[in-house]
PDB file of C-alpha atoms in Angstrom:
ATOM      1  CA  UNK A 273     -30.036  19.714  29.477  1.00  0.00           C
ATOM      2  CA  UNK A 274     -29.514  16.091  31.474  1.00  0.00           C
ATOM      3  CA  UNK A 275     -31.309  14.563  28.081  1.00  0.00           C
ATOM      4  CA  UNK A 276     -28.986  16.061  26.056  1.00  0.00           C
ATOM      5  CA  UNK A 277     -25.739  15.074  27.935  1.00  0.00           C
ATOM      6  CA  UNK A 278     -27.077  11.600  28.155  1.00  0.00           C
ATOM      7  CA  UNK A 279     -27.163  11.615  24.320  1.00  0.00           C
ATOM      8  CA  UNK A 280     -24.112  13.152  23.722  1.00  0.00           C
ATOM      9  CA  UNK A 281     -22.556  10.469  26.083  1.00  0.00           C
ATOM     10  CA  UNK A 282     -24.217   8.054  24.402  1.00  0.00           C
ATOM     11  CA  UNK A 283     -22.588   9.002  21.152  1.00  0.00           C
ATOM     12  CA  UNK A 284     -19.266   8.628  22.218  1.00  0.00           C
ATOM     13  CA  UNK A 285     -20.064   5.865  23.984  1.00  0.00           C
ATOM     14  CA  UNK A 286     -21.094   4.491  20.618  1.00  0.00           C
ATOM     15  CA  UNK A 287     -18.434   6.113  18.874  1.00  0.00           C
ATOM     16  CA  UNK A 288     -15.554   4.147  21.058  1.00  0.00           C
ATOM     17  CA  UNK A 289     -17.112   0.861  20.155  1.00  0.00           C
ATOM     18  CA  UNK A 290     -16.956   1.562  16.944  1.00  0.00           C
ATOM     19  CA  UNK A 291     -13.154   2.790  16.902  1.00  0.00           C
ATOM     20  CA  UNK A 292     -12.530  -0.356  18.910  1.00  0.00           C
ATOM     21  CA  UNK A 293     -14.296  -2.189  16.256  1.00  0.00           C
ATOM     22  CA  UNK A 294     -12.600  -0.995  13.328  1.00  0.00           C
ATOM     23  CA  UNK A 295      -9.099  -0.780  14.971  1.00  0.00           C
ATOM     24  CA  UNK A 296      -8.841  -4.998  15.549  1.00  0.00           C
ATOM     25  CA  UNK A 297     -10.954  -6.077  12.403  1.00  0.00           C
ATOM     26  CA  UNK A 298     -10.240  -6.171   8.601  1.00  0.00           C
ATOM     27  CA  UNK A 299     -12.474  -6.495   5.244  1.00  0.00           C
ATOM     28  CA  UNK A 300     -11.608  -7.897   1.985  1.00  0.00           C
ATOM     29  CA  UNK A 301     -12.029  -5.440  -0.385  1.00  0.00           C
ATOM     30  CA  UNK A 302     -12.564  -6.620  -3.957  1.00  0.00           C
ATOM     31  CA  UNK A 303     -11.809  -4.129  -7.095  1.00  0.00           C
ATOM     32  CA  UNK A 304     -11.677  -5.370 -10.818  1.00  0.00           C
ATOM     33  CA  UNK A 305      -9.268  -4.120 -13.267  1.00  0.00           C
ATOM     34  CA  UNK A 306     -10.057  -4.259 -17.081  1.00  0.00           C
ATOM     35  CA  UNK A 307      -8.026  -6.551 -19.673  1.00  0.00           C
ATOM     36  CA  UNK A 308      -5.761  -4.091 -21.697  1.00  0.00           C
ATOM     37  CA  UNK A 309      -6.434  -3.764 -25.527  1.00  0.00           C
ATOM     38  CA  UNK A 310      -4.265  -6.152 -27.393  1.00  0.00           C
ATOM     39  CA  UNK A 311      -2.942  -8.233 -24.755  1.00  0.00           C
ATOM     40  CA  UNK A 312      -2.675 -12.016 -25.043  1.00  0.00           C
ATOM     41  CA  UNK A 313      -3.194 -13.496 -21.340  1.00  0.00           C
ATOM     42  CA  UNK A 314      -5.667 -16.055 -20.317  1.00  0.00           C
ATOM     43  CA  UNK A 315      -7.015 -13.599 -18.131  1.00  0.00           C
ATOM     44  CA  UNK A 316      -8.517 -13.761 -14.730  1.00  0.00           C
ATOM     45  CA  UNK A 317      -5.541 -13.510 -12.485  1.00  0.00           C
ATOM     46  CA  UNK A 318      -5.808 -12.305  -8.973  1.00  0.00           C
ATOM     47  CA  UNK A 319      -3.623 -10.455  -6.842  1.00  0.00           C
ATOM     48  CA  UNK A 320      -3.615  -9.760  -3.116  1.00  0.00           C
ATOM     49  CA  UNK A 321      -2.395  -6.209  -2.408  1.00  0.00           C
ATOM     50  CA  UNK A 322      -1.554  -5.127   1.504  1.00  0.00           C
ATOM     51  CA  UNK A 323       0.062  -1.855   2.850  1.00  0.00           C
ATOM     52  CA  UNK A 324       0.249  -0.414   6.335  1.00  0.00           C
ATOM     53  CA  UNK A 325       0.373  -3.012   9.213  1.00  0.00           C
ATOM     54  CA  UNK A 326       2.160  -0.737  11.025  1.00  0.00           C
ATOM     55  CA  UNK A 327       3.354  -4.608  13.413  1.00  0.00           C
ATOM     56  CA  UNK A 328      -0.655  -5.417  13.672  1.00  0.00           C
ATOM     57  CA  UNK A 329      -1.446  -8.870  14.356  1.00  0.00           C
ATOM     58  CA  UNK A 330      -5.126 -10.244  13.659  1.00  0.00           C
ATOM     59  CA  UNK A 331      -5.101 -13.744  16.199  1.00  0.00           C
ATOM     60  CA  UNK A 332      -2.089 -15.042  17.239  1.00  0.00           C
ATOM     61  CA  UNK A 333       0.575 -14.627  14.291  1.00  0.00           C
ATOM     62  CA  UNK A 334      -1.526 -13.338  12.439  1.00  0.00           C
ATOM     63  CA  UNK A 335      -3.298 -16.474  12.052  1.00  0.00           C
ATOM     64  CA  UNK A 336      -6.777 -14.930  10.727  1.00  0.00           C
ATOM     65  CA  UNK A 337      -4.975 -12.884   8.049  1.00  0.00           C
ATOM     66  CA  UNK A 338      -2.722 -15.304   6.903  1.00  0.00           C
ATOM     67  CA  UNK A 339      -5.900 -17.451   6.820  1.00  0.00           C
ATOM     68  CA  UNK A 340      -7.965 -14.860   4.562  1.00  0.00           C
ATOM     69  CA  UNK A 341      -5.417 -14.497   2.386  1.00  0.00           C
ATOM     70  CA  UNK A 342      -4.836 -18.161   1.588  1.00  0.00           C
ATOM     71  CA  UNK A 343      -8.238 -18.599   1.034  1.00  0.00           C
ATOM     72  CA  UNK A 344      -8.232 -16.100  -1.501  1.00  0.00           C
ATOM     73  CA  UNK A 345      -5.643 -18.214  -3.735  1.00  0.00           C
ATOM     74  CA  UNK A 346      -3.905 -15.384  -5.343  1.00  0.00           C
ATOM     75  CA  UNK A 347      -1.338 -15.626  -8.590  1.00  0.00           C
ATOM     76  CA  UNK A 348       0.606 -13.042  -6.609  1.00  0.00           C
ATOM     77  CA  UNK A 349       0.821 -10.846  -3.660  1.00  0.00           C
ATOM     78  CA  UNK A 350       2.344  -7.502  -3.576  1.00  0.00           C
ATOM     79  CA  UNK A 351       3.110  -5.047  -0.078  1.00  0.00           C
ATOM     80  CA  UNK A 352       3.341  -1.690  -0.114  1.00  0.00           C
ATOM     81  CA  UNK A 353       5.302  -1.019   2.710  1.00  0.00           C
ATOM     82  CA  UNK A 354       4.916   0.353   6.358  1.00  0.00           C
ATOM     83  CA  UNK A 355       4.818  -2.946   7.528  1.00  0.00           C
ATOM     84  CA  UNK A 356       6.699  -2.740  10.827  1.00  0.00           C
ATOM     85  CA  UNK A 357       7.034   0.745  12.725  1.00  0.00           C
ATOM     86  CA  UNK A 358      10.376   1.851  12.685  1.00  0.00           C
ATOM     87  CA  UNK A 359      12.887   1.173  15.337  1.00  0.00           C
ATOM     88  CA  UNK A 360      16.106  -0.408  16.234  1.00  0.00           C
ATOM     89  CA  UNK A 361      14.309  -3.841  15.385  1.00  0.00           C
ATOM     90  CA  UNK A 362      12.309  -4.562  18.455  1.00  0.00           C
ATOM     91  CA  UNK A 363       9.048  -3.359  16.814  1.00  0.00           C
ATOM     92  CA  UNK A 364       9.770  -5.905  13.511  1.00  0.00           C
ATOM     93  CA  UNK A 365       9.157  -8.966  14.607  1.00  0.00           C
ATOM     94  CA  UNK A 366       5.571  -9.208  14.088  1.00  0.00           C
ATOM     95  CA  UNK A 367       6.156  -7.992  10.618  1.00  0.00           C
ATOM     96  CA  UNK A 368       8.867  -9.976   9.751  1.00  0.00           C
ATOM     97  CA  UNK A 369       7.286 -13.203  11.349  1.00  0.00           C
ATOM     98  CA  UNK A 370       4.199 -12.845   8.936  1.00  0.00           C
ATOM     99  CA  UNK A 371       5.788 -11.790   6.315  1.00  0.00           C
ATOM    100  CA  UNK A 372       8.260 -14.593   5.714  1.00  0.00           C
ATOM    101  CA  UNK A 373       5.178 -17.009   5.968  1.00  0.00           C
ATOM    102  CA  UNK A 374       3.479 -15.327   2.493  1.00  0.00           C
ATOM    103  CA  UNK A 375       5.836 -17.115  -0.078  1.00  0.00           C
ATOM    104  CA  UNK A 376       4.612 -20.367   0.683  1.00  0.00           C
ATOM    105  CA  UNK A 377       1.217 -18.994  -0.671  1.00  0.00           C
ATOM    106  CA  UNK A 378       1.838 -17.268  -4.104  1.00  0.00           C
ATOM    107  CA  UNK A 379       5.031 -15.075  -5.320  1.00  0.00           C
ATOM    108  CA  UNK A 380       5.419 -11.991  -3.080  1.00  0.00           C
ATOM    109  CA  UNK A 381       6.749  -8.510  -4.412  1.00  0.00           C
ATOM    110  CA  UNK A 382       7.485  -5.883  -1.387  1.00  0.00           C
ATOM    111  CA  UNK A 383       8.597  -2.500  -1.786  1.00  0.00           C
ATOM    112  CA  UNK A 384       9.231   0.088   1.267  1.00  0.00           C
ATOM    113  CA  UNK A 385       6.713   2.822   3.259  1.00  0.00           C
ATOM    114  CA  UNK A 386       8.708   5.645   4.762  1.00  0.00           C
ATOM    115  CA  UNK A 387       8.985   4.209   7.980  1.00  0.00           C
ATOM    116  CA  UNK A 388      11.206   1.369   6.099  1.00  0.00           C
ATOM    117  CA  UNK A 389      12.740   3.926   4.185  1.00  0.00           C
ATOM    118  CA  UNK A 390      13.782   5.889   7.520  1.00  0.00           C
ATOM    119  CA  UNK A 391      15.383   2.904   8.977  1.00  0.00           C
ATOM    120  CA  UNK A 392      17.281   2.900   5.760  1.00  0.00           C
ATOM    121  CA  UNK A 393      18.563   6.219   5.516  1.00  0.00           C
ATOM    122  CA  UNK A 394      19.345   6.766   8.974  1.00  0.00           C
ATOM    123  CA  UNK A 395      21.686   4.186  10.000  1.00  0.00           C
ATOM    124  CA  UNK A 396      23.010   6.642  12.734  1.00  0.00           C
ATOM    125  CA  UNK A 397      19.706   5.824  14.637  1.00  0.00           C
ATOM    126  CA  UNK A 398      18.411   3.145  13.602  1.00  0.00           C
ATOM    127  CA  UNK A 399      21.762   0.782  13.321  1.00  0.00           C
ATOM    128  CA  UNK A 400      21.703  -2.542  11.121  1.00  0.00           C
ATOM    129  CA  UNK A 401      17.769  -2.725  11.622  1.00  0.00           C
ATOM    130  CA  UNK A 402      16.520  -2.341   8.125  1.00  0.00           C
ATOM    131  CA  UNK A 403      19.485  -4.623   6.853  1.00  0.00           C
ATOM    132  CA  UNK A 404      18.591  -7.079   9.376  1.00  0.00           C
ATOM    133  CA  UNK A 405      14.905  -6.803   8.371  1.00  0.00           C
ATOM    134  CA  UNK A 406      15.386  -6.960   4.538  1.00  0.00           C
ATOM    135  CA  UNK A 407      17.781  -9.516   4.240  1.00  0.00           C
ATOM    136  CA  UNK A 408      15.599 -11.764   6.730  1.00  0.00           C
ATOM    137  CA  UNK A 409      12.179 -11.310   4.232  1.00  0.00           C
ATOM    138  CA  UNK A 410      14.865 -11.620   1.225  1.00  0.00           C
ATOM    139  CA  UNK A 411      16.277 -14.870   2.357  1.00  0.00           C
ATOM    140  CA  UNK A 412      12.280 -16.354   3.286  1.00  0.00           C
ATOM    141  CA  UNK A 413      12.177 -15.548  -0.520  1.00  0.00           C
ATOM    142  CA  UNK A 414      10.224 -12.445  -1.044  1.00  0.00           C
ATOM    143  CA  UNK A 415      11.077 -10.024  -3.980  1.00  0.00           C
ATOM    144  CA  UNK A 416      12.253  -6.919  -2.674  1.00  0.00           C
ATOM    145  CA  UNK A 417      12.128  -3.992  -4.834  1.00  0.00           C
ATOM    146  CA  UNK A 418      14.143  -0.974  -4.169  1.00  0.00           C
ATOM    147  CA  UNK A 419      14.017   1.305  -7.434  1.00  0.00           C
ATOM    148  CA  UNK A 420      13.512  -1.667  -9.108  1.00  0.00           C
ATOM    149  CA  UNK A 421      11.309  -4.169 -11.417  1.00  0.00           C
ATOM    150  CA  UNK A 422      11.026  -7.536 -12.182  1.00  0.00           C
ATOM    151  CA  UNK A 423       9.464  -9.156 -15.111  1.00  0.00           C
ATOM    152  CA  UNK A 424       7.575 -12.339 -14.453  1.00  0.00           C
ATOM    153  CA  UNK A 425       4.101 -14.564 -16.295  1.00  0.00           C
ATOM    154  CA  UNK A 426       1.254 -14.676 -14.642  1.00  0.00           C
ATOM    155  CA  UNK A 427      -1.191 -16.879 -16.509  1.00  0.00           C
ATOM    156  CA  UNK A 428       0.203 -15.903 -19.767  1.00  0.00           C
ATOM    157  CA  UNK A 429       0.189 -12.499 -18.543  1.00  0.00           C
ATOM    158  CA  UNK A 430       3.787 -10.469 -19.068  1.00  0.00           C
ATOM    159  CA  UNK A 431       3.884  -8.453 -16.203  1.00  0.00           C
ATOM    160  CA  UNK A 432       6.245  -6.093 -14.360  1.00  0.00           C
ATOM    161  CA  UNK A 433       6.180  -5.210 -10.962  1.00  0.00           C
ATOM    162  CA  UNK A 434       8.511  -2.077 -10.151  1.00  0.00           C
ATOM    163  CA  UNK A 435       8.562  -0.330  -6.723  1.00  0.00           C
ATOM    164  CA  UNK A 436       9.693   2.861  -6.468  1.00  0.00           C
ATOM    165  CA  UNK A 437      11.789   4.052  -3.511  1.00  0.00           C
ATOM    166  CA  UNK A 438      10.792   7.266  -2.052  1.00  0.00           C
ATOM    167  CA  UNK A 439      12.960   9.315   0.097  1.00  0.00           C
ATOM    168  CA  UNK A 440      11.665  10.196   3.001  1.00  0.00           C
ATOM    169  CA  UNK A 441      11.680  14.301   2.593  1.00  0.00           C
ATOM    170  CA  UNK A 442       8.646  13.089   0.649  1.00  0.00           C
ATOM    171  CA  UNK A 443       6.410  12.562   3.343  1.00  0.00           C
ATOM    172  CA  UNK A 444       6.994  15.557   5.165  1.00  0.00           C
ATOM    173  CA  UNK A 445       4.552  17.642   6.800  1.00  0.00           C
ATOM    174  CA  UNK A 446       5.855  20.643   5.551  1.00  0.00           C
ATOM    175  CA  UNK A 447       4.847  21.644   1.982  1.00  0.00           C
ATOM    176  CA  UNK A 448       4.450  17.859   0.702  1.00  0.00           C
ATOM    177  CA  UNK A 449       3.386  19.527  -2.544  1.00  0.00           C
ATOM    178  CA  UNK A 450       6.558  20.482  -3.447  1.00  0.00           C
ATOM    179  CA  UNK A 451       7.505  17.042  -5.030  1.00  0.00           C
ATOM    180  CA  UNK A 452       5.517  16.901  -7.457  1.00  0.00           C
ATOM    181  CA  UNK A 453       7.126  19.425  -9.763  1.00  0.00           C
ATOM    182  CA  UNK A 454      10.259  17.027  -8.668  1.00  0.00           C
ATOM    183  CA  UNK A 455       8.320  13.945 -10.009  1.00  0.00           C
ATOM    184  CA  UNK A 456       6.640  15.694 -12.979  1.00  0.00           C
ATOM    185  CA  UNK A 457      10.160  16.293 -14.708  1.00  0.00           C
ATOM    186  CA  UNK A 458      11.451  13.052 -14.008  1.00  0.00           C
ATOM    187  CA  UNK A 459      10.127   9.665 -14.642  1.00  0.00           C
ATOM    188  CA  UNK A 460      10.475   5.929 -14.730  1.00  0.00           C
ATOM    189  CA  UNK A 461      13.934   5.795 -16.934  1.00  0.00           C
ATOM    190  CA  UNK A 462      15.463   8.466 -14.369  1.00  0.00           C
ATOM    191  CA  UNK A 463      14.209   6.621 -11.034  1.00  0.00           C
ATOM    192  CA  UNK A 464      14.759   3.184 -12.391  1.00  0.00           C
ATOM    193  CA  UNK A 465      16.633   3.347 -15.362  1.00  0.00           C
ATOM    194  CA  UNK A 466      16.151   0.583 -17.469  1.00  0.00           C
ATOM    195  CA  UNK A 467      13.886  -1.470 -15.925  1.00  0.00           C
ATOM    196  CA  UNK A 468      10.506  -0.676 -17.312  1.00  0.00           C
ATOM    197  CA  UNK A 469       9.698  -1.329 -21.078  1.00  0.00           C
ATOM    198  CA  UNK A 470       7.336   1.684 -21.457  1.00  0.00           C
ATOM    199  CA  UNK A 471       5.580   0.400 -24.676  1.00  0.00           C
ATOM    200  CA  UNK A 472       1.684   0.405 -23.798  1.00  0.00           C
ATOM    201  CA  UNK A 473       0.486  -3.502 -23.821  1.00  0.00           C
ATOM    202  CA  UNK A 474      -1.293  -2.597 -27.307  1.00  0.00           C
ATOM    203  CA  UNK A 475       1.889  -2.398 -28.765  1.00  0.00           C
ATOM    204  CA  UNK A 476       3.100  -5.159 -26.735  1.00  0.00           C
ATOM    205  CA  UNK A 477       5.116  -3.830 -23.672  1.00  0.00           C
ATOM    206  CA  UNK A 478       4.113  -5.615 -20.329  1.00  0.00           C
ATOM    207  CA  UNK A 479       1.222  -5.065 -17.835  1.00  0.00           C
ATOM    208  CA  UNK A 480       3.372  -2.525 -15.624  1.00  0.00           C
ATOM    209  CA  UNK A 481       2.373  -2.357 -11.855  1.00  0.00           C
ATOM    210  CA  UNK A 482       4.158   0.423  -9.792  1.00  0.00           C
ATOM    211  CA  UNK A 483       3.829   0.244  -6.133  1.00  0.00           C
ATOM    212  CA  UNK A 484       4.478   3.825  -4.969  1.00  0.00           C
ATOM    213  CA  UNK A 485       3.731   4.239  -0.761  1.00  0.00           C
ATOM    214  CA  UNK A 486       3.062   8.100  -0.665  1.00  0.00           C
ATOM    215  CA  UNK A 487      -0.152   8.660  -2.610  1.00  0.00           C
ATOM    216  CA  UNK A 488      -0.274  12.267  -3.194  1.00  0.00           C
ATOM    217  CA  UNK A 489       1.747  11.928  -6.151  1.00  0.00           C
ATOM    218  CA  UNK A 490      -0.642   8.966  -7.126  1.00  0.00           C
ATOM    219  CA  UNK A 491      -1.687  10.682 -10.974  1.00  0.00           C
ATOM    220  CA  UNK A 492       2.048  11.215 -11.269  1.00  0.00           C
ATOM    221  CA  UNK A 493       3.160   7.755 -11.002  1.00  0.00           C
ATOM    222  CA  UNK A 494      -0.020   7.192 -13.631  1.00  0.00           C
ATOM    223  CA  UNK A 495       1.271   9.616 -16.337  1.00  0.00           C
ATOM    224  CA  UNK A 496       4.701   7.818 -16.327  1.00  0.00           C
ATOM    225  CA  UNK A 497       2.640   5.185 -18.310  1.00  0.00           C
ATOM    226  CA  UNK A 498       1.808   2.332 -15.833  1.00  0.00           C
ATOM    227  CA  UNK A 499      -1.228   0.342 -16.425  1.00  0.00           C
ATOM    228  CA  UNK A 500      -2.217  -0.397 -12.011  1.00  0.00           C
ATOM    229  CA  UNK A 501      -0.329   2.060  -9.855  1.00  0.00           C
ATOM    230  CA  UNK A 502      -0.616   0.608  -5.949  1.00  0.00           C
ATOM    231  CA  UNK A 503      -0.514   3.126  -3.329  1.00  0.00           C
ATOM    232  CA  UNK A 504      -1.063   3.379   0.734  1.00  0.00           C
ATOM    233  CA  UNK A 505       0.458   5.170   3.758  1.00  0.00           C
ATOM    234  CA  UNK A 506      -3.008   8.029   4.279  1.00  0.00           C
ATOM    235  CA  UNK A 507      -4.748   5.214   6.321  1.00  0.00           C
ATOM    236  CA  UNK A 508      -8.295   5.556   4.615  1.00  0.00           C
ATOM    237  CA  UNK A 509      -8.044   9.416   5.945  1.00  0.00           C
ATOM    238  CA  UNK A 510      -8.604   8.074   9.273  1.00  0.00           C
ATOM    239  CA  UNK A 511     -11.781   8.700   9.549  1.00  0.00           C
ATOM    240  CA  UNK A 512     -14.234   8.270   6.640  1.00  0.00           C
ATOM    241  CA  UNK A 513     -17.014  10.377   5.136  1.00  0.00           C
ATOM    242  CA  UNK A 514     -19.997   9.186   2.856  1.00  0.00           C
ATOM    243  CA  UNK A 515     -19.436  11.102  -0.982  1.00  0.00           C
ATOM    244  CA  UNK A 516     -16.405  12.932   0.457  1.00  0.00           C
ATOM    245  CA  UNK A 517     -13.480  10.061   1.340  1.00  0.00           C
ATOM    246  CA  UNK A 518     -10.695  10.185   3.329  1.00  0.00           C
ATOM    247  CA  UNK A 519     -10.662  13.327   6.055  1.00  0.00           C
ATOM    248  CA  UNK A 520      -7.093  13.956   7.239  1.00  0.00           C
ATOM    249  CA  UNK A 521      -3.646  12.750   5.710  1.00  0.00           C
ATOM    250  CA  UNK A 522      -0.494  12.078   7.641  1.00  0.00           C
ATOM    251  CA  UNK A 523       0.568  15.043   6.261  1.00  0.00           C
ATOM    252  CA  UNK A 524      -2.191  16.691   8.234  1.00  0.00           C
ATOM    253  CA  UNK A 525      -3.622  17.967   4.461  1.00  0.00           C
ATOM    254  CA  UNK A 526      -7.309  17.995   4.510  1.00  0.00           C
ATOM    255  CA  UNK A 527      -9.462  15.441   2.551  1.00  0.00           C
ATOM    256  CA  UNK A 528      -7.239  14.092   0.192  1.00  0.00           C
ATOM    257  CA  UNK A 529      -7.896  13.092  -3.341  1.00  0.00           C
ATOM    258  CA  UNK A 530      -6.481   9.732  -2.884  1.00  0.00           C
ATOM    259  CA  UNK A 531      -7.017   8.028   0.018  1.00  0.00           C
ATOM    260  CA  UNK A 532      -8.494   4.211  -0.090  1.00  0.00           C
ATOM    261  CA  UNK A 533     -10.328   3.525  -2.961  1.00  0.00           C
ATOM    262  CA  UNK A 534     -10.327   2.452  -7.096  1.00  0.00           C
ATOM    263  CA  UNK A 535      -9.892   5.544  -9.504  1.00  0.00           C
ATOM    264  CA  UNK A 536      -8.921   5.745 -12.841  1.00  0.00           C
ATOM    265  CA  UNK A 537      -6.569   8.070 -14.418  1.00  0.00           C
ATOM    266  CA  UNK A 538      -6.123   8.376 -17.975  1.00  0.00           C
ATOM    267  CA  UNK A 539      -5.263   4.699 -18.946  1.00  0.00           C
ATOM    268  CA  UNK A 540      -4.157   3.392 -15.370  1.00  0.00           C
ATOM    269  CA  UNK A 541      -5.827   1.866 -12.644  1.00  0.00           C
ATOM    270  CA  UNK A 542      -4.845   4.010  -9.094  1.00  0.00           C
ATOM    271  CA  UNK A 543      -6.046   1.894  -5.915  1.00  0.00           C
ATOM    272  CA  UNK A 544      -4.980   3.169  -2.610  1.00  0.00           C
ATOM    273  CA  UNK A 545      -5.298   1.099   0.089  1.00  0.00           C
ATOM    274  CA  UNK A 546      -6.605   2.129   3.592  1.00  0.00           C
ATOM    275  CA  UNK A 547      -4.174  -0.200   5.272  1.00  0.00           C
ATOM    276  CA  UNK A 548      -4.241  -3.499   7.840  1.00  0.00           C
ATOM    277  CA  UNK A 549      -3.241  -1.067  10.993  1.00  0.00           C
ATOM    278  CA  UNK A 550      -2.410   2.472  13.042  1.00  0.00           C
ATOM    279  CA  UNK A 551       0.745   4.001  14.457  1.00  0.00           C
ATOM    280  CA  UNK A 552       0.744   6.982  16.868  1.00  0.00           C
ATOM    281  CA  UNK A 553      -2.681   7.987  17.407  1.00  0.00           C
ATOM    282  CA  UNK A 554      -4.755   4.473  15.681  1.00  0.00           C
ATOM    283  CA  UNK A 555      -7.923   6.223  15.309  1.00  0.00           C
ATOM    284  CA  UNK A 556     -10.395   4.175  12.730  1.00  0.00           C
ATOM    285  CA  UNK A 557     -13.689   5.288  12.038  1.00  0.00           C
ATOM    286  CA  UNK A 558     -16.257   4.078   9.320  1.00  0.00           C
ATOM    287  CA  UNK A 559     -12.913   3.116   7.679  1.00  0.00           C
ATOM    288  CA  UNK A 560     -12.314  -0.649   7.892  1.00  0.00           C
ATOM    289  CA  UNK A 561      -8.616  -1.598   7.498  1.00  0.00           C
ATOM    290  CA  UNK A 562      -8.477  -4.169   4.588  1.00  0.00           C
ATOM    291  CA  UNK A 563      -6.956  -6.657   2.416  1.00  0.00           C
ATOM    292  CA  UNK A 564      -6.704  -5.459  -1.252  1.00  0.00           C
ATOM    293  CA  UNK A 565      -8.075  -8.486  -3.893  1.00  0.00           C
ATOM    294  CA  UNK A 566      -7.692  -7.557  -7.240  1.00  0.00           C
ATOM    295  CA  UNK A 567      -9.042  -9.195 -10.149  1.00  0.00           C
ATOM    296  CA  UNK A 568      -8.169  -8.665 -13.805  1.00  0.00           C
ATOM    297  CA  UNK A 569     -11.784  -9.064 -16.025  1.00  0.00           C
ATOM    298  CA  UNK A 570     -11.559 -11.567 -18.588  1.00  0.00           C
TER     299      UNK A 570
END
């Protein structure tokens, strides 16, 4: 009986270290995208995706990520959101403060997470904050994209880069499902009308990148004919299984599809990102937070 205890205390022993591990480290995580039929780019362009930070720093202002992701030389970097934790603006600062410093590596495209998104509908609690915070990552001259898209080159590459702003009933805990029969009859001319040419690159439209926070609705976002869809906020399921994925969602929904990892639907690319931090409860296990590099094959 002592033997056993002694292993069982070992295991959790084992099992703290290895939360504690997890919870102040980060990967680079490298997925490849194909070239799409017909288009005319050079090819080989790299983007730097990150979602969830939730205010984490890795070394002193974030030295060690800025660091990583300079190093990387990317054509572009795009956020997902959940970047800060909400509040008043106290809990920003580390967000905004590494944030601002990303333009002076490669363009920077930044949509919102819902805890942006709640600082932005509720005014009544959260004041100016979100203004505050926006305007301040606007003026260091980062794209931000609220229902909207922007068309831009990347190494001969026509590209646009839409995020989609999600209201926050989305990411409820209560019957989450219920949206999609919400998305399914809409689509990208009703939640951003006009600003996506929808033509598939074969018949010469633009590579069309959606960044989308709530990931349930991740095959949705695919069928509305985007080529990489860009998703986050389920935190690698918090803990992570071998074959199975993600365990829990914030929406307390039991292994999710989509979690933090490279899937294809139908024609698009869907990569979900486990996120670069925790809120609440930060609970990591076998689920490295990580930097997003994608490459496009030649």
């Amino acid at each position: 009986m002592i033997g056993l205890l002694l292993i069982l205390l070992l295991i959790v022993v084992l099992l703290s270290f290895r939360i504690f591990y997890e919870n102040h480290t980060f990967v680079m995580r490298y997925y490849e995208v194909k070239k799409k039929m017909g288009s005319q780019d050079e090819g080989g362009w790299k983007i730097v995706f990150l979602s969830d930070l939730h205010n984490k720093e890795y070394g002193s202002g974030n030295q060690r990520l800025l660091d990583a992701i300079r190093r990387e030389a990317p054509d572009l970097i795009l956020v997902g959101g959940d970047m800060l934790i909400r509040s008043t603006g106290e809990k920003s600062e580390h967000a905004a403060a590494f944030l601002e410093r990303l333009p002076a590596i490669a363009p920077v495209y930044c949509a919102n997470g819902n805890h942006e998104q709640k600082m932005k509908e509720c005014e009544e609690t959260y004041g100016e904050a979100y203004r505050k915070y926006r305007k301040r990552l606007a003026d260091s001259g980062i794209h931000m994209l609220e229902n909207e898209a922007d068309t831009i080159w990347i190494r001969g590459q026509r590209m646009q880069i839409g995020g989609l702003e999600i209201p926050v009933s989305f990411f409820t805990k209560q019957f989450p499902w219920k949206h999609h029969e919400t998305y399914r009859e809409e689509s990208p001319e009703k939640q951003m009308p006009g600003q996506f040419d929808l033509r598939p690159v074969s018949e010469g439209g633009p590579y069309k990148i959606l960044l989308a926070h709530q990931a349930l609705y991740a095959e949705t976002y695919a069928g509305w004919g985007m080529d990489l869809v860009l998703c986050g906020h389920l935190h690698g399921g918090v803990v992570r299984l071998p074959g199975i994925g993600g365990v829990i969602s914030p929406q307390l929904t039991l292994f999710p599809k989509y979690s933090g990892e490279h899937s294809r639907f139908r024609d698009c690319d869907i990569i979900v990102s486990k996120g670069l931090g925790g809120h609440s409860i930060p609970i990591r296990l076998f689920n490295r937070a990580e930097v997003i590099v994608i490459r496009q094959k030649s």
